[in-house]
């Protein structure tokens, strides 16, 4: 992981946010190559889930939302993590992270004090949350250490900490004029359900897909871009007739695993966690968490696929009591819309069930990079670092390299080849005229460029072999094989390889 983080900075994938002012924890900036990789991941997701299906619509809702949305969604009341303070240094920690980071014997003591087995960590956390006074005592008795100071802490009782960012809207800051930065993109889909149905005439089953930023004031952002405060999500809300939800849940589990595979994240590295009933979020009938085996971190959630029943539309609709909702929802006297759709068989208005595959773009990027990161020893004994990204994800598809940067003839031809290739719409093509071919190859291995095209003296008829005039060398990133190809055939060659 450390090597990957350093490569990301060195080569311009990911930088610490606000770095020149000391950095801001939990915020990252995506650099010249990071933005390309991120865009390619999002495009691949959109292609598979929107363009290649006949039952999906897209959406791009606003980030700042009316407080009523996040109130009725349940986020104001429940979108919180338990936190504890260390009275000795006023440091604050997310309770489960704090305990998880202790040595095994300390975790065992905490678990025992709470009457739980250390094997079942979620149960230990649940017990700590449910009994704040006992929890604080257990943390002290077990000698739980402060990760910052390394000393045994003096721990307060756990308290819930709401993770939503609140912001003032308009010129007057009073009790009424605030909104929230959305903590998930999903709510924009639910609040637009009626707009999308009315404007597209969709019938059940169908889905709405959205990619966008979400914000969570994580108590302890950490592990590079794994847990950040400004994140991006790729979410689908798939609306289906009650009773068909379990089948659709399985469908989406399968579709999502196969998508990850196509991005170079194999099934064998993803554990499917069928979340135990007692750990389910309040809205969920059943949830599969896809736990990818991140280097150093181990199995952590990359995507959640939840069966949310009729909770969401049921929470945001008016006339709730007439709709025969299955989920337990809070009363809503604020909504002005009835969020129903005709039942496909009876035509009676029904509140659909929702299956939600929700993946993080940042976590996707970390997984894709982790899988691609490879160190190889070459035949000559040299080591090379190569990012074996799937070509459709590579930030730069082709680097066109003039062998000498001070020979106008070579540079001009390379530029013209670059311009022609760029028109194919394959993604970014780069003119790499740094002058040192060895360095250029090394750099493009490290950033995952699948092909390098070199323009040399033979290309322009000034080399030793006249038969090579109007040909270029193509170097394959993975096999290192070099092939001579006619310039006139270059577009077709690369199109076939990169499509
Ligand atoms: P975790 O338990 O790791 O905090 P979560 O269960 O809160 O995650 P969800 O609310 O299910 O996450 O969000 C859906 C997806 O959004 C996650 O699977 C993850 O990929 C991404 N995500 C959530 N929180 C973050 C974060 N703080 N940083 C980066 N990605 C995140």
mmCIF file of N, CA, C and O and ligand atoms in Angstrom, residues 79 81 94 163 183-184 216 218 225-233 235 283 289 294 300-304 356 358-364, ligand 1:
data_model
loop_
_atom_site.group_PDB
_atom_site.id
_atom_site.type_symbol
_atom_site.label_atom_id
_atom_site.label_comp_id
_atom_site.label_asym_id
_atom_site.label_seq_id
_atom_site.Cartn_x
_atom_site.Cartn_y
_atom_site.Cartn_z
ATOM 1 N N UNK A 79 -28.112 9.112 11.031
ATOM 2 C CA UNK A 79 -26.878 8.970 10.274
ATOM 3 C C UNK A 79 -25.688 9.372 11.141
ATOM 4 O O UNK A 79 -25.079 10.429 10.987
ATOM 5 N N UNK A 81 -22.289 7.981 13.785
ATOM 6 C CA UNK A 81 -21.381 6.945 14.267
ATOM 7 C C UNK A 81 -21.116 7.233 15.738
ATOM 8 O O UNK A 81 -21.087 8.397 16.150
ATOM 9 N N UNK A 94 -13.711 7.396 16.526
ATOM 10 C CA UNK A 94 -14.885 6.584 16.247
ATOM 11 C C UNK A 94 -14.705 5.315 17.065
ATOM 12 O O UNK A 94 -13.659 4.648 16.992
ATOM 13 N N UNK A 163 -22.964 12.636 11.015
ATOM 14 C CA UNK A 163 -21.895 12.845 10.040
ATOM 15 C C UNK A 163 -22.259 13.783 8.902
ATOM 16 O O UNK A 163 -21.481 13.946 7.972
ATOM 17 N N UNK A 183 -25.318 13.143 2.123
ATOM 18 C CA UNK A 183 -24.373 12.126 2.594
ATOM 19 C C UNK A 183 -24.375 10.892 1.700
ATOM 20 O O UNK A 183 -23.581 9.968 1.911
ATOM 21 N N UNK A 184 -25.262 10.853 0.734
ATOM 22 C CA UNK A 184 -25.332 9.773 -0.258
ATOM 23 C C UNK A 184 -26.080 10.356 -1.446
ATOM 24 O O UNK A 184 -26.851 11.308 -1.285
ATOM 25 N N UNK A 216 -19.414 13.133 4.012
ATOM 26 C CA UNK A 216 -19.629 12.547 5.334
ATOM 27 C C UNK A 216 -18.528 13.046 6.255
ATOM 28 O O UNK A 216 -17.347 12.859 5.966
ATOM 29 N N UNK A 218 -16.673 12.173 8.530
ATOM 30 C CA UNK A 218 -16.142 10.993 9.220
ATOM 31 C C UNK A 218 -15.326 11.431 10.436
ATOM 32 O O UNK A 218 -14.529 12.378 10.343
ATOM 33 N N UNK A 225 -7.449 6.999 0.350
ATOM 34 C CA UNK A 225 -8.762 7.392 -0.168
ATOM 35 C C UNK A 225 -9.860 6.386 0.201
ATOM 36 O O UNK A 225 -10.969 6.466 -0.300
ATOM 37 N N UNK A 226 -9.552 5.455 1.100
ATOM 38 C CA UNK A 226 -10.578 4.481 1.472
ATOM 39 C C UNK A 226 -11.700 5.143 2.281
ATOM 40 O O UNK A 226 -12.887 4.908 2.035
ATOM 41 N N UNK A 227 -11.318 5.935 3.272
ATOM 42 C CA UNK A 227 -12.349 6.604 4.085
ATOM 43 C C UNK A 227 -12.100 8.104 4.052
ATOM 44 O O UNK A 227 -11.197 8.602 4.706
ATOM 45 N N UNK A 228 -12.889 8.797 3.266
ATOM 46 C CA UNK A 228 -12.699 10.236 3.091
ATOM 47 C C UNK A 228 -13.966 10.986 3.482
ATOM 48 O O UNK A 228 -15.017 10.383 3.698
ATOM 49 N N UNK A 229 -13.847 12.296 3.573
ATOM 50 C CA UNK A 229 -15.020 13.092 3.963
ATOM 51 C C UNK A 229 -15.781 13.619 2.747
ATOM 52 O O UNK A 229 -16.956 13.919 2.848
ATOM 53 N N UNK A 230 -15.077 13.777 1.655
ATOM 54 C CA UNK A 230 -15.737 14.110 0.388
ATOM 55 C C UNK A 230 -15.507 12.924 -0.529
ATOM 56 O O UNK A 230 -14.365 12.624 -0.874
ATOM 57 N N UNK A 231 -16.573 12.225 -0.876
ATOM 58 C CA UNK A 231 -16.437 11.007 -1.649
ATOM 59 C C UNK A 231 -17.327 11.077 -2.875
ATOM 60 O O UNK A 231 -18.103 12.012 -3.039
ATOM 61 N N UNK A 232 -17.176 10.096 -3.714
ATOM 62 C CA UNK A 232 -18.048 10.043 -4.878
ATOM 63 C C UNK A 232 -18.693 8.665 -4.897
ATOM 64 O O UNK A 232 -18.042 7.663 -4.565
ATOM 65 N N UNK A 233 -19.957 8.632 -5.261
ATOM 66 C CA UNK A 233 -20.678 7.355 -5.282
ATOM 67 C C UNK A 233 -21.259 7.079 -6.651
ATOM 68 O O UNK A 233 -21.560 7.996 -7.410
ATOM 69 N N UNK A 235 -24.468 5.078 -7.720
ATOM 70 C CA UNK A 235 -25.604 4.417 -7.080
ATOM 71 C C UNK A 235 -26.738 4.150 -8.060
ATOM 72 O O UNK A 235 -27.017 4.956 -8.945
ATOM 73 N N UNK A 283 -33.498 0.601 7.461
ATOM 74 C CA UNK A 283 -34.332 0.535 6.268
ATOM 75 C C UNK A 283 -34.222 -0.791 5.532
ATOM 76 O O UNK A 283 -34.938 -1.048 4.584
ATOM 77 N N UNK A 289 -22.897 -6.953 1.575
ATOM 78 C CA UNK A 289 -21.750 -6.054 1.456
ATOM 79 C C UNK A 289 -20.666 -6.787 0.687
ATOM 80 O O UNK A 289 -20.330 -7.934 1.018
ATOM 81 N N UNK A 294 -8.466 -5.436 0.376
ATOM 82 C CA UNK A 294 -7.509 -4.351 0.126
ATOM 83 C C UNK A 294 -6.154 -4.700 0.716
ATOM 84 O O UNK A 294 -6.094 -5.222 1.845
ATOM 85 N N UNK A 300 -12.584 -5.105 3.304
ATOM 86 C CA UNK A 300 -13.380 -3.927 3.681
ATOM 87 C C UNK A 300 -14.394 -3.653 2.577
ATOM 88 O O UNK A 300 -14.175 -4.005 1.421
ATOM 89 N N UNK A 301 -15.466 -2.949 2.977
ATOM 90 C CA UNK A 301 -16.574 -2.748 2.027
ATOM 91 C C UNK A 301 -16.185 -1.876 0.824
ATOM 92 O O UNK A 301 -15.696 -0.771 0.975
ATOM 93 N N UNK A 302 -16.462 -2.403 -0.354
ATOM 94 C CA UNK A 302 -16.250 -1.625 -1.582
ATOM 95 C C UNK A 302 -17.614 -1.210 -2.154
ATOM 96 O O UNK A 302 -17.745 -0.192 -2.809
ATOM 97 N N UNK A 303 -18.626 -2.022 -1.858
ATOM 98 C CA UNK A 303 -19.976 -1.738 -2.357
ATOM 99 C C UNK A 303 -20.996 -2.400 -1.437
ATOM 100 O O UNK A 303 -20.747 -3.486 -0.912
ATOM 101 N N UNK A 304 -22.121 -1.737 -1.264
ATOM 102 C CA UNK A 304 -23.219 -2.335 -0.513
ATOM 103 C C UNK A 304 -24.389 -2.547 -1.469
ATOM 104 O O UNK A 304 -24.662 -1.680 -2.304
ATOM 105 N N UNK A 356 -30.753 -1.401 -3.987
ATOM 106 C CA UNK A 356 -29.753 -0.346 -4.150
ATOM 107 C C UNK A 356 -28.322 -0.877 -4.180
ATOM 108 O O UNK A 356 -27.753 -1.159 -3.136
ATOM 109 N N UNK A 358 -24.760 0.261 -4.277
ATOM 110 C CA UNK A 358 -24.105 1.543 -4.023
ATOM 111 C C UNK A 358 -22.600 1.350 -3.867
ATOM 112 O O UNK A 358 -22.139 0.740 -2.907
ATOM 113 N N UNK A 359 -21.856 1.877 -4.839
ATOM 114 C CA UNK A 359 -20.402 1.681 -4.823
ATOM 115 C C UNK A 359 -19.695 3.022 -4.703
ATOM 116 O O UNK A 359 -20.186 4.039 -5.188
ATOM 117 N N UNK A 360 -18.545 3.027 -4.063
ATOM 118 C CA UNK A 360 -17.753 4.247 -3.930
ATOM 119 C C UNK A 360 -16.734 4.326 -5.061
ATOM 120 O O UNK A 360 -16.053 3.350 -5.357
ATOM 121 N N UNK A 361 -16.661 5.509 -5.693
ATOM 122 C CA UNK A 361 -15.692 5.678 -6.777
ATOM 123 C C UNK A 361 -14.266 5.643 -6.222
ATOM 124 O O UNK A 361 -13.369 5.029 -6.796
ATOM 125 N N UNK A 362 -14.072 6.287 -5.066
ATOM 126 C CA UNK A 362 -12.726 6.345 -4.493
ATOM 127 C C UNK A 362 -12.254 4.946 -4.090
ATOM 128 O O UNK A 362 -11.109 4.567 -4.313
ATOM 129 N N UNK A 363 -13.168 4.183 -3.499
ATOM 130 C CA UNK A 363 -12.803 2.815 -3.101
ATOM 131 C C UNK A 363 -12.593 1.936 -4.331
ATOM 132 O O UNK A 363 -11.779 1.019 -4.313
ATOM 133 N N UNK A 364 -13.337 2.239 -5.405
ATOM 134 C CA UNK A 364 -13.149 1.498 -6.648
ATOM 135 C C UNK A 364 -11.758 1.786 -7.192
ATOM 136 O O UNK A 364 -11.031 0.890 -7.624
HETATM 137 P P1 LIG B 1 -18.448 2.008 5.973
HETATM 138 O O1 LIG B 1 -19.138 0.953 6.809
HETATM 139 O O2 LIG B 1 -17.136 1.555 5.403
HETATM 140 O O3 LIG B 1 -18.393 3.350 6.623
HETATM 141 P P2 LIG B 1 -20.976 2.447 4.793
HETATM 142 O O4 LIG B 1 -21.649 1.151 5.080
HETATM 143 O O5 LIG B 1 -21.269 3.620 5.630
HETATM 144 O O6 LIG B 1 -19.381 2.220 4.701
HETATM 145 P P3 LIG B 1 -22.636 3.000 2.568
HETATM 146 O O7 LIG B 1 -23.425 4.000 3.308
HETATM 147 O O8 LIG B 1 -23.225 1.681 2.281
HETATM 148 O O9 LIG B 1 -21.212 2.815 3.271
HETATM 149 O O10 LIG B 1 -22.117 3.690 1.214
HETATM 150 C C1 LIG B 1 -22.025 3.013 -0.010
HETATM 151 C C2 LIG B 1 -20.613 3.031 -0.555
HETATM 152 O O11 LIG B 1 -20.061 4.340 -0.539
HETATM 153 C C3 LIG B 1 -19.628 2.196 0.243
HETATM 154 O O12 LIG B 1 -19.682 0.849 -0.137
HETATM 155 C C4 LIG B 1 -18.312 2.828 -0.123
HETATM 156 O O13 LIG B 1 -17.827 2.305 -1.339
HETATM 157 C C5 LIG B 1 -18.663 4.282 -0.312
HETATM 158 N N1 LIG B 1 -18.305 5.051 0.897
HETATM 159 C C6 LIG B 1 -19.053 5.220 1.998
HETATM 160 N N2 LIG B 1 -18.426 5.995 2.900
HETATM 161 C C7 LIG B 1 -17.244 6.331 2.340
HETATM 162 C C8 LIG B 1 -16.142 7.132 2.767
HETATM 163 N N3 LIG B 1 -16.154 7.768 3.928
HETATM 164 N N4 LIG B 1 -15.081 7.255 1.931
HETATM 165 C C9 LIG B 1 -15.079 6.633 0.736
HETATM 166 N N5 LIG B 1 -16.086 5.876 0.285
HETATM 167 C C10 LIG B 1 -17.163 5.719 1.065
#
